[in-house]
Coordinates of C-alpha atoms in Angstrom, one line a residue:
Chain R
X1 CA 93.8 103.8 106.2
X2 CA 91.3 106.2 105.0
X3 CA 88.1 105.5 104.4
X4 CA 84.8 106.7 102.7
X5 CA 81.6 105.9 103.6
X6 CA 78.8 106.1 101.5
X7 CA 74.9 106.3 102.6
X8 CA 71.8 104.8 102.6
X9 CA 73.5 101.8 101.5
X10 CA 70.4 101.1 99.2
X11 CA 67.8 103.6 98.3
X12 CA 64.2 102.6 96.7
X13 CA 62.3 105.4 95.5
X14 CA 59.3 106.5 92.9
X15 CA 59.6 108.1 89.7
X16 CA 59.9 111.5 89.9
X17 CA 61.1 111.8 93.6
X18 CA 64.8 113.8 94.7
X19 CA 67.2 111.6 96.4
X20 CA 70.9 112.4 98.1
X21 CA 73.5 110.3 98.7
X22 CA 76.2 110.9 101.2
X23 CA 79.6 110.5 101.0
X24 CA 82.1 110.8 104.5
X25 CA 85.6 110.5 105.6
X26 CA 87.4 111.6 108.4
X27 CA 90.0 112.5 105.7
X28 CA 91.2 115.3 103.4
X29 CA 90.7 114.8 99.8
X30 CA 92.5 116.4 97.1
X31 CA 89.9 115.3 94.9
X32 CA 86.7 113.7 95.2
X33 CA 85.2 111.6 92.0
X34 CA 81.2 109.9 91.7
X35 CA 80.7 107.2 89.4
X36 CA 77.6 105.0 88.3
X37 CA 77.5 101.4 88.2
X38 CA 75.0 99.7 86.2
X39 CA 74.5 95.6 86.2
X40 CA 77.2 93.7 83.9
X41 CA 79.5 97.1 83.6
X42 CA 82.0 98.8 84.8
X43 CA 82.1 102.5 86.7
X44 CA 81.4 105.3 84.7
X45 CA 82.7 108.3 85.7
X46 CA 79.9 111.1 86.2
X47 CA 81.9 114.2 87.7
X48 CA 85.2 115.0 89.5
X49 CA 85.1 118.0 92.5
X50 CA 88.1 119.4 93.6
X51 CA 88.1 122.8 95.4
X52 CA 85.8 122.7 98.7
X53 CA 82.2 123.8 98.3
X54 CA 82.4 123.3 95.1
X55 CA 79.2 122.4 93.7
X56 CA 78.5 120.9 90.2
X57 CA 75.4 120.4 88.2
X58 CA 75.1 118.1 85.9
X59 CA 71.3 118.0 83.9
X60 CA 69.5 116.7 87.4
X61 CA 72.4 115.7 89.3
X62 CA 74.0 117.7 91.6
X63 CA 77.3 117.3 93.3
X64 CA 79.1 119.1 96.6
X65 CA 82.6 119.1 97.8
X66 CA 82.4 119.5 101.6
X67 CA 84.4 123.0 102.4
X68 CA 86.8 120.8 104.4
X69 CA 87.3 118.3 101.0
X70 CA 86.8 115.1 103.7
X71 CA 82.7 114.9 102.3
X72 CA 80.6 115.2 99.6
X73 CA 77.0 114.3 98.3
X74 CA 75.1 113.9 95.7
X75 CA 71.9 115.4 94.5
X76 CA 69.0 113.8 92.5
X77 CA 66.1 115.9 91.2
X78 CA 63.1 114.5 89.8
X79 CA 64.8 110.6 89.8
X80 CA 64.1 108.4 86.4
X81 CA 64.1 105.0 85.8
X82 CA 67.6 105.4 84.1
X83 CA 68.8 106.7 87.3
X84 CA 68.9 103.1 88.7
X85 CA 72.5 102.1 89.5
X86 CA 75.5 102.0 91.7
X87 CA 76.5 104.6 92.9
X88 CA 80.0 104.9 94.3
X89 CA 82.8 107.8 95.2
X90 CA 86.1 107.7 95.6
X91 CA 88.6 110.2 96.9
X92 CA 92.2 110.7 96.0
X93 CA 94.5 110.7 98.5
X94 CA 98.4 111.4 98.6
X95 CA 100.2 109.3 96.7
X96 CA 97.7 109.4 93.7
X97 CA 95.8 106.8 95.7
X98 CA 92.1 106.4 94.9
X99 CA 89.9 105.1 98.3
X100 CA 86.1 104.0 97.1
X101 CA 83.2 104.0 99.3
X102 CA 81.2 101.5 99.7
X103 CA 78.4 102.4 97.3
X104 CA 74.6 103.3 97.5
X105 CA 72.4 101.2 95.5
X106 CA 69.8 103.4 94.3
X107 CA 66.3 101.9 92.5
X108 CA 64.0 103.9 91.0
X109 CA 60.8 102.4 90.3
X110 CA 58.2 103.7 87.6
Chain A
X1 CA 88.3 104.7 70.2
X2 CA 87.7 101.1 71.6
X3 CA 87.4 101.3 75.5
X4 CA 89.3 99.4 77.8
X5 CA 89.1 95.5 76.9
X6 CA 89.3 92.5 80.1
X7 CA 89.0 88.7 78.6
X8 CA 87.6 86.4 79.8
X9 CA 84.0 88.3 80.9
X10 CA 83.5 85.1 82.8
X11 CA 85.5 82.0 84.7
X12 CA 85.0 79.2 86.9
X13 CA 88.0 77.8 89.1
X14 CA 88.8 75.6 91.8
X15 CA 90.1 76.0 95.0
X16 CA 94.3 75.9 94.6
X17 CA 94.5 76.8 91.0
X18 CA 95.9 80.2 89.3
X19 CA 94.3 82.5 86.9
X20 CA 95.3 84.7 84.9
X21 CA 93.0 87.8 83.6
X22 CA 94.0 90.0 80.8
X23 CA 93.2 93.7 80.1
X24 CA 93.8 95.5 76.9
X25 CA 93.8 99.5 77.8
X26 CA 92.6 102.5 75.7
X27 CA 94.9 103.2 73.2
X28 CA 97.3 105.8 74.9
X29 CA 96.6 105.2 78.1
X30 CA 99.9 104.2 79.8
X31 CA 98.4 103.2 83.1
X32 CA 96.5 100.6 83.9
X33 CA 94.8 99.7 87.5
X34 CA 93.1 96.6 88.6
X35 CA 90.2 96.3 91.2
X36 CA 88.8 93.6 92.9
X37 CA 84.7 94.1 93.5
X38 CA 82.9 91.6 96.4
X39 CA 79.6 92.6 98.0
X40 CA 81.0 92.7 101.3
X41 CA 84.2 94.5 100.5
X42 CA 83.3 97.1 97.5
X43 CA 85.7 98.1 95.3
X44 CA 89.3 97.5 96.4
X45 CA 92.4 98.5 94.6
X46 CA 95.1 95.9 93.6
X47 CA 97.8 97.5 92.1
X48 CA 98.4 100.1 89.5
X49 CA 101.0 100.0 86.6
X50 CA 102.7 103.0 84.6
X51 CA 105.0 102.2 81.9
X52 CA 105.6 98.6 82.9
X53 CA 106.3 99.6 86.6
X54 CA 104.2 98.8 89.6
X55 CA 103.4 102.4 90.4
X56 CA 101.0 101.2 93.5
X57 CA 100.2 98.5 95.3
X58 CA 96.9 97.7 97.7
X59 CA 96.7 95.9 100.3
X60 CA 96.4 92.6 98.9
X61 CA 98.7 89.1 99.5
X62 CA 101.0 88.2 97.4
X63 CA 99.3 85.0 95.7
X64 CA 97.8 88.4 93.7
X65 CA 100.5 90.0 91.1
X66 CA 100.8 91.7 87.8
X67 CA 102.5 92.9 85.1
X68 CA 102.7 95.2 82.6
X69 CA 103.5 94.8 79.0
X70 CA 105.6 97.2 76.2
X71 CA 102.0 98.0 74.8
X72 CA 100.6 98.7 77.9
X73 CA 98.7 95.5 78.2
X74 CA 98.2 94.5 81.4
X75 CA 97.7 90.9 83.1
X76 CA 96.9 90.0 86.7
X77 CA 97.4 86.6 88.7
X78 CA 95.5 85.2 91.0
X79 CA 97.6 82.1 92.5
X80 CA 96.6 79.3 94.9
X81 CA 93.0 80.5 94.6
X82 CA 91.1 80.7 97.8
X83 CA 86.8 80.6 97.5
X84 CA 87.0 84.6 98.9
X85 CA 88.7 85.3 95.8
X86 CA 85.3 85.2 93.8
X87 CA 84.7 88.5 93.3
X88 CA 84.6 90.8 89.8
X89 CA 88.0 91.8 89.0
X90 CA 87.9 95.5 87.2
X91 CA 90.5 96.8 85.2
X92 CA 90.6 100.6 84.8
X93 CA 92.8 103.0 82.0
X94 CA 94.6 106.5 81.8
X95 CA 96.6 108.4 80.1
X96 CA 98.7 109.4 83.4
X97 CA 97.1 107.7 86.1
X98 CA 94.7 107.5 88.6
X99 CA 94.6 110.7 90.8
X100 CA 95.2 114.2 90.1
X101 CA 92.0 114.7 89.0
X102 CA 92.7 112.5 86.1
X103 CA 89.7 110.5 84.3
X104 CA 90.1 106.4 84.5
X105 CA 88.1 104.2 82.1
X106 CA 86.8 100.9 83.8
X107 CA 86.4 97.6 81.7
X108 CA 83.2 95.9 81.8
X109 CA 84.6 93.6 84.1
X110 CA 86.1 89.8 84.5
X111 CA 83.8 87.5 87.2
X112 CA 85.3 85.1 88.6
X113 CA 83.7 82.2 90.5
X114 CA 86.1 79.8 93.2
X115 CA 84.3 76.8 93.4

């Protein structure tokens, strides 16, 4: 079984502070996805790494595929209030597969 | 485009029944995966369909099924309903498939309460 795990389990922080969230496995990836869960919904997909060390930016978020794909983490610049959430990854494995951490639970207070 | 549609949001059952949840994919999308989502547990994969066939299968007993319609509809059962089955049940989209790098839509969601 392959599994991901995901930390801080639950981050508080103020407006306006960075944040990182962790994502490990002893296990390859092929791929590597981060989404956002907010209260009520559903996942939404924020980014998809695939090649290791990748690193995408997206506006203040900032993703990195570990060089061995079995890691990644996610970057938070200069947190808002809209960055409150879930936030979860999951990694693909063989067989099209896709293995979910356990999520971080990130607050951001004003 | 309408995004990917689960009835009903919410539901309260008792210990022994079945339920059924329903999930109406993005139009095009030929897959269709289901989730289960506890606190304890995170987000665990059920099974995935393709085309009407059970493509993949987690590892869940077998009071848990589904199916897959012409349209690509999908519906899940829950049978003989146990109180650890409370949980949110998420049902995700594609136009291939989860994996190879391949984007999946997620419903909003169907909670379900075993009293």
């Amino acid at each position: 079984t392959q599994l991901l795990e995901q930390s801080p389990q639950f981050l508080s922080i103020q407006e306006g502070e960075n944040l990182t969230v962790y994502c490990n496995s002893s296990s390859v990836f092929s791929s590597l996805q981060w989404y956002r869960q907010e209260p009520g919904e559903g996942p939404v997909l924020l980014v998809t790494v695939v090649t290791g060390g990748e690193v995408k930016k997206l506006k203040r978020l900032t993703f990195q595929f570990g060089d061995a794909r079995k890691d990644s983490s996610l970057h938070i610049t200069a947190a808002q209030t809209g960055d409150t959430g879930l936030y979860l990854c999951a990694g693909e494995a063989a067989g099209n597969k896709l293995t979910f951490g356990g999520g971080t639970r990130v607050l951001v207070k004003p | 485009k309408a995004g990917v549609t689960q009835t009903p949001r919410y539901l309260i059952k008792t210990r022994g029944q079945q339920v059924t949840l329903s999930c109406s994919p993005i139009s095009g999308h030929r897959s269709v995966s289901w989730y289960q989502q506890t606190p304890g547990q995170g987000l665990q994969f059920l099974f995935e369909y393709f085309s009407e066939t059970q493509r993949n299968k987690g590892n869940f007993p077998g009071r848990f099924s589904g199916r897959q319609f012409s349209n690509s509809r999908s519906e899940m059962n829950v049978s003989t309903l146990e109180l650890g089955d409370s949980a949110l049940y998420l049902c995700a989209s594609s136009i291939r498939g989860q994996g190879a790098g391949n984007t999946i839509y997620f419903g909003e969601g169907s909670w379900l309460t075993v009293v």
